[in-house]
Amino acid sequence: MGNFIGKAVKRREDARFLKGAGTYTDDIKLPKMTQSAFVRSPYAHAKILSIDITEAEKADGVVAIFTGKDPCGDYGVPCGWQVDFKNGETMREPKHPLLAKDKVKHLGEAVAIVIAETLEQARDAAELVEVDYEELPAVTNPLKAMEKDAPLVHDEWEDNAAFDWCIGNDRAEVEAALEKAHHVTVMEYRNQRLAPNAMEPRSYIADYDVNGDRYTLYTSTQNPHLIRLLLCAFALGIPEHKVRIVSRDVGGGFGSKIYHYTEEALLTWASKEIGRPVKWTSDRSEAFLTDAHGRDHVVKSKMGFDKDGKIVAHLTDEYCGMGAYLSTFAPAVPTYLHGTLFQGVYTTPLIHLNVTAPFTHTVPVDAYRGAGRPEATYLLERIISKGAQEMGMDPVEIRLKNFIPPFDGVEQEGYQTQVALQYDSGNYERALKKALDKLGYEDFRKEQKKAREEGRLLGVGISTYIEGCGIAPSAVVGALGARAGLYEVGQVRVQPTGKVSVFTGSHSHGQGHETVFAQFVADKLGIDMADVEIEHGDTDQVAFGMGTYGSRSLSVGGSAIIKSIDKILEKGAKIAAHKLEAAEDDLEYANGKWTVKGTEKSVSFGDVALTAYVPHNYPEGLEPGLDFSSFYDPGNFTYPFGTHIAVVEVDKDTGKVELQRFVAVDDVGNIMNPMIVDGQIHGGVAQGVGQALLEEVVYDEGGQMITGSYMDYAMPRADDLPMIETDNTVTPCPHNPLGVKGAGEAGAIGSTPAVVNAVVDALAHLGVTDIQMPLKPQTVWKAMQN
Amino acid sequence: MKIKGNYTLSTTPEIFWQMVMDPDVLEKVTPGIKELKALSPDNYEALSEVKVGPVRGNFKGNLSIKDKVEQEGCTLVIDQKSKMGNVIAEIVMTLAPEGEGQTKVEYTGEAKMSGTLASMGQRIMSGVVSTLSKQFFKSMEAEIAARKA
């Protein structure tokens, strides 16, 4: 091991972020740049009768106004994943126009863009655009969208289903097992809609250069190359080599900045039309209305147990809202990122999940921190705890009875689930026991008993989650409907002086790539971290990439870089052997130099680099230079897991929940930088707690959003959280070179059910077995009264 | 959003009724009204500017009166559009004589909002409506006083 891997190295990027010196898209000001504002629908569903831009066009500073009648691409933005109906019918994929043409299908859908010299002018003129609508009935709830007379989102189909899908064992077999089960636990609930709320709102600048017939799009995206591909090949039909996407500093994404948004394509098109750069930055209200939301599943589930508490079967039906259009990854979220996790960490022999995915008159839903896995984990970890409660068992005992035994994926084979996946390695009991020790579970139960006698409501909630990261390999995801490969690209360019530039196709929007990637690159090359620079977020600089989501950066992106490092060292050894006049086999590489084994004779990494670029005395037939690029397509997903435990006290008079302790023991495989892993867990837990206790996007019956600002949409704040007590177990991933699994989403996946389990536990003696999220004081109070 | 309230005015239902049915009076006393144009009897086109706290905007649309029962009450139908969103409301107003030459006005109804008004404004809109109602009746009272003088 070297000097940096596993160390809590401080984040190099923070120097600029903390000083306000980062360059986000909105910080960029180009010469002759114009500003823009959108005219958006105030209705969820309406016919556009007319759009009058006469007055707006006359307003000060207006450069151009475009509406859906302008030729801004016929197709609109595409969906990146295809999930067909069970009966073989092709997924219904509506056109998602850049500007609405005849109808608007969700609140906030853009009907016109106003481009002006200044932002104020653009906004003032946008107010002068007169749109005459005929409002139509709307449907916002996924279950209601499938009712017989529900208003149609897209008239071309007879109902609102985008697709339906199932996974697991034969339904009849699962139903039969449930019939025979000793006890069946039932849950019906809605996994509520969430707004992602990245700190930096979406921001784009499109810059068309007439001289080179080239486009540059500066965008706050999580995956620049994918945006280029979708923009060029689908939305606008322009040549890919004429487009450069730049997304350097991006302030948080959580999934919401993966997708190709209509505004990105429209600005790119408009920039060419007006021959000047165009900027648009979303304001917070627009973010609520137009950023892809998360979750929105209506769930009906049954889990059957035998008399010892062993799970015998699990059957679930879900209605998962897609919103008005299919966002880039939307069909994958309630299916392949969700149903494939239904095994959890348990040996459940029979599983069946059926998903119906309807369109609703709402903004599209897509992957949001965890994407399908938080929804699966919430269900499993709640229903097993509810089952234990109903059968008078301890939630720890029931889990221990059902755990998959430990396996490392090397000595023991990976675990084949009933729902398609094979887990790589896991030791679920170890993480649970460590978390219980850290909490002092037995002592807590005594304290809880005493508190109850005093009339205080204390509760503990356990969640033993598993999730799937670094989704792969490409051949498999292709068979599952992905329209792209899910490999990653890593280029390592050793400069003549031995300094190293690394280009990654993964993308940092807060994760700390510039630090973590430099740590392992420096160690693998035996050089100083200061000699390694990590570059990302520019398609002209980085060969290709699939971006960052699904905690894939290190396991997939990092592995691609390791492949290139291997090639560098292999070629370097040839050059070193030539310089040392020794056989390659007699050399060993350590601490930044090649040494002839058993001698003092050595040559440094820097010397070899210089020789590669000044090849005067050089191995015959070897190409000069030291620069390799690799594509890495992993053999499997990675499967982080762990145990989260929440301790709460519920106010008996008001129903307010106070989260008193939160213990998170996560197994994310090998850890490159424990400080960054902790930070990722902290942030994820805050988001998961937010879903459990506070957050919910609410559309009213007519499709108006009544939680469109922070006055009504409650984000967790520092004082809603205790200090999160983190720890780890380490079960390395057996199939990638760093042995890493991913830590970006674990916090958000494991925490939500832990908190809800704790609140239900606090009220269990009152007969409460379930409460609907978010657990607002009035909701909890009502549950206590029944 | 539910709208409900009452106000006692120091004039008789007869005079109040006359005043309410007079577009010139309405234009004068309704807060923010900049223009009230009669399209047909009991049907007006209204232009208004509302400024209450963070709710600011120019509204434009129809205002009509139906179900009229002289000196007893009527229903006010409001359909106003603005860049912040639109408001559609039906408000039932009933008049009853009270005490010595006074009128108790009760109003109740429902308003439906869209756009920014709905997503940002629901929480504050009832306060806005209450403020605007108070302004309306205060101006009406001033007008009554002016007529008496």
Tab-separated table of N, CA and C in Angstrom, chain A residues 41-43 107 126-133 135 285 289 700 702 704-709 711-712, chain B residues 56-58 60 79 81-86 88 112-124:
chain	number	residue	atom	x	y	z
A	41	SER	N	-46.471	26.946	-18.488
A	41	SER	CA	-47.904	26.710	-18.313
A	41	SER	C	-48.330	26.840	-16.856
A	42	PRO	N	-49.414	27.613	-16.616
A	42	PRO	CA	-49.960	27.657	-15.257
A	42	PRO	C	-50.934	26.506	-15.007
A	43	TYR	N	-51.132	25.655	-15.997
A	43	TYR	CA	-52.066	24.540	-15.866
A	43	TYR	C	-51.349	23.211	-16.018
A	107	LEU	N	-47.830	21.156	-15.231
A	107	LEU	CA	-47.612	22.503	-14.720
A	107	LEU	C	-46.142	22.870	-14.942
A	126	ALA	N	-41.236	38.331	-21.036
A	126	ALA	CA	-41.957	37.054	-20.919
A	126	ALA	C	-43.344	37.290	-20.323
A	127	GLU	N	-43.444	38.295	-19.444
A	127	GLU	CA	-44.748	38.609	-18.846
A	127	GLU	C	-45.724	39.167	-19.877
A	128	LEU	N	-45.192	39.682	-20.981
A	128	LEU	CA	-46.066	40.272	-21.996
A	128	LEU	C	-46.552	39.250	-23.030
A	129	VAL	N	-46.015	38.035	-22.954
A	129	VAL	CA	-46.484	37.004	-23.883
A	129	VAL	C	-47.871	36.552	-23.418
A	130	GLU	N	-48.840	36.674	-24.331
A	130	GLU	CA	-50.224	36.324	-23.975
A	130	GLU	C	-50.538	34.921	-24.481
A	131	VAL	N	-50.805	34.009	-23.562
A	131	VAL	CA	-51.170	32.657	-23.967
A	131	VAL	C	-52.606	32.407	-23.554
A	132	ASP	N	-53.393	31.962	-24.506
A	132	ASP	CA	-54.780	31.649	-24.204
A	132	ASP	C	-54.923	30.128	-24.123
A	133	TYR	N	-55.340	29.661	-22.963
A	133	TYR	CA	-55.464	28.215	-22.749
A	133	TYR	C	-56.924	27.823	-22.568
A	135	GLU	N	-58.404	25.093	-20.194
A	135	GLU	CA	-57.977	24.131	-19.177
A	135	GLU	C	-58.741	22.823	-19.322
A	285	SER	N	-38.144	28.429	-7.928
A	285	SER	CA	-39.526	28.044	-8.239
A	285	SER	C	-39.580	27.168	-9.482
A	289	LEU	N	-40.789	23.100	-10.220
A	289	LEU	CA	-41.753	22.749	-11.269
A	289	LEU	C	-41.166	21.890	-12.372
A	700	ASP	N	-52.324	19.237	-6.185
A	700	ASP	CA	-53.738	19.083	-5.849
A	700	ASP	C	-54.446	18.346	-6.984
A	702	GLY	N	-56.333	19.198	-9.301
A	702	GLY	CA	-56.285	19.814	-10.621
A	702	GLY	C	-54.882	19.876	-11.204
A	704	GLN	N	-52.243	21.450	-9.691
A	704	GLN	CA	-51.462	22.587	-9.204
A	704	GLN	C	-50.537	22.095	-8.099
A	705	MET	N	-49.301	22.619	-8.088
A	705	MET	CA	-48.367	22.191	-7.049
A	705	MET	C	-48.532	23.129	-5.857
A	706	ILE	N	-48.852	22.543	-4.714
A	706	ILE	CA	-49.058	23.416	-3.569
A	706	ILE	C	-47.866	23.387	-2.610
A	707	THR	N	-46.768	22.786	-3.083
A	707	THR	CA	-45.531	22.795	-2.284
A	707	THR	C	-44.405	23.334	-3.155
A	708	GLY	N	-44.607	24.513	-3.700
A	708	GLY	CA	-43.674	25.027	-4.694
A	708	GLY	C	-42.599	25.948	-4.146
A	709	SER	N	-42.433	25.995	-2.837
A	709	SER	CA	-41.350	26.812	-2.294
A	709	SER	C	-40.943	26.217	-0.954
A	711	MET	N	-41.346	27.397	1.773
A	711	MET	CA	-42.343	27.643	2.815
A	711	MET	C	-43.220	26.408	3.013
A	712	ASP	N	-43.401	25.642	1.952
A	712	ASP	CA	-44.298	24.492	2.029
A	712	ASP	C	-43.595	23.161	1.823
B	56	ARG	N	-47.878	40.342	-5.957
B	56	ARG	CA	-47.970	41.556	-6.748
B	56	ARG	C	-48.205	41.163	-8.190
B	57	GLY	N	-49.129	41.833	-8.816
B	57	GLY	CA	-49.312	41.513	-10.223
B	57	GLY	C	-50.489	42.239	-10.816
B	58	ASN	N	-50.501	42.270	-12.131
B	58	ASN	CA	-51.610	42.870	-12.855
B	58	ASN	C	-52.571	41.778	-13.267
B	60	LYS	N	-56.248	40.630	-15.120
B	60	LYS	CA	-57.124	41.042	-16.194
B	60	LYS	C	-58.129	39.927	-16.398
B	79	ASP	N	-63.075	35.793	-12.726
B	79	ASP	CA	-62.188	34.980	-13.562
B	79	ASP	C	-61.062	35.903	-14.006
B	81	LYS	N	-56.914	36.723	-14.796
B	81	LYS	CA	-55.647	36.121	-15.215
B	81	LYS	C	-54.495	37.058	-14.892
B	82	SER	N	-53.363	36.458	-14.560
B	82	SER	CA	-52.168	37.276	-14.357
B	82	SER	C	-50.950	36.417	-14.665
B	83	LYS	N	-49.793	37.063	-14.707
B	83	LYS	CA	-48.572	36.319	-14.995
B	83	LYS	C	-48.206	35.394	-13.839
B	84	MET	N	-48.751	35.682	-12.673
B	84	MET	CA	-48.465	34.832	-11.517
B	84	MET	C	-49.403	33.646	-11.448
B	85	GLY	N	-50.354	33.620	-12.355
B	85	GLY	CA	-51.337	32.555	-12.298
B	85	GLY	C	-52.723	33.152	-12.345
B	86	ASN	N	-53.700	32.287	-12.420
B	86	ASN	CA	-55.066	32.747	-12.598
B	86	ASN	C	-55.908	32.444	-11.369
B	88	ILE	N	-59.966	31.823	-10.267
B	88	ILE	CA	-61.370	31.672	-10.591
B	88	ILE	C	-62.104	31.547	-9.259
B	112	LYS	N	-60.218	29.185	-6.840
B	112	LYS	CA	-59.284	28.211	-7.393
B	112	LYS	C	-58.154	28.992	-8.042
B	113	MET	N	-56.920	28.647	-7.648
B	113	MET	CA	-55.793	29.385	-8.207
B	113	MET	C	-54.909	28.458	-9.018
B	114	SER	N	-54.130	29.042	-9.899
B	114	SER	CA	-53.183	28.220	-10.659
B	114	SER	C	-51.851	28.933	-10.736
B	115	GLY	N	-50.850	28.215	-11.231
B	115	GLY	CA	-49.524	28.794	-11.450
B	115	GLY	C	-48.835	29.170	-10.154
B	116	THR	N	-48.037	30.226	-10.231
B	116	THR	CA	-47.255	30.645	-9.067
B	116	THR	C	-48.149	30.977	-7.885
B	117	LEU	N	-49.305	31.547	-8.174
B	117	LEU	CA	-50.240	31.861	-7.090
B	117	LEU	C	-50.547	30.615	-6.280
B	118	ALA	N	-50.696	29.479	-6.979
B	118	ALA	CA	-51.023	28.232	-6.287
B	118	ALA	C	-49.799	27.647	-5.595
B	119	SER	N	-48.667	27.608	-6.307
B	119	SER	CA	-47.519	26.906	-5.750
B	119	SER	C	-46.815	27.700	-4.662
B	120	MET	N	-46.851	29.002	-4.748
B	120	MET	CA	-46.164	29.811	-3.750
B	120	MET	C	-47.156	30.467	-2.800
B	121	GLY	N	-48.350	30.727	-3.341
B	121	GLY	CA	-49.195	31.677	-2.647
B	121	GLY	C	-50.263	31.124	-1.727
B	122	GLN	N	-50.545	29.804	-1.818
B	122	GLN	CA	-51.698	29.276	-1.079
B	122	GLN	C	-51.687	29.707	0.383
B	123	ARG	N	-50.480	29.586	0.970
B	123	ARG	CA	-50.368	29.858	2.392
B	123	ARG	C	-50.711	31.307	2.735
B	124	ILE	N	-50.313	32.235	1.833
B	124	ILE	CA	-50.528	33.650	2.152
B	124	ILE	C	-51.793	34.217	1.512
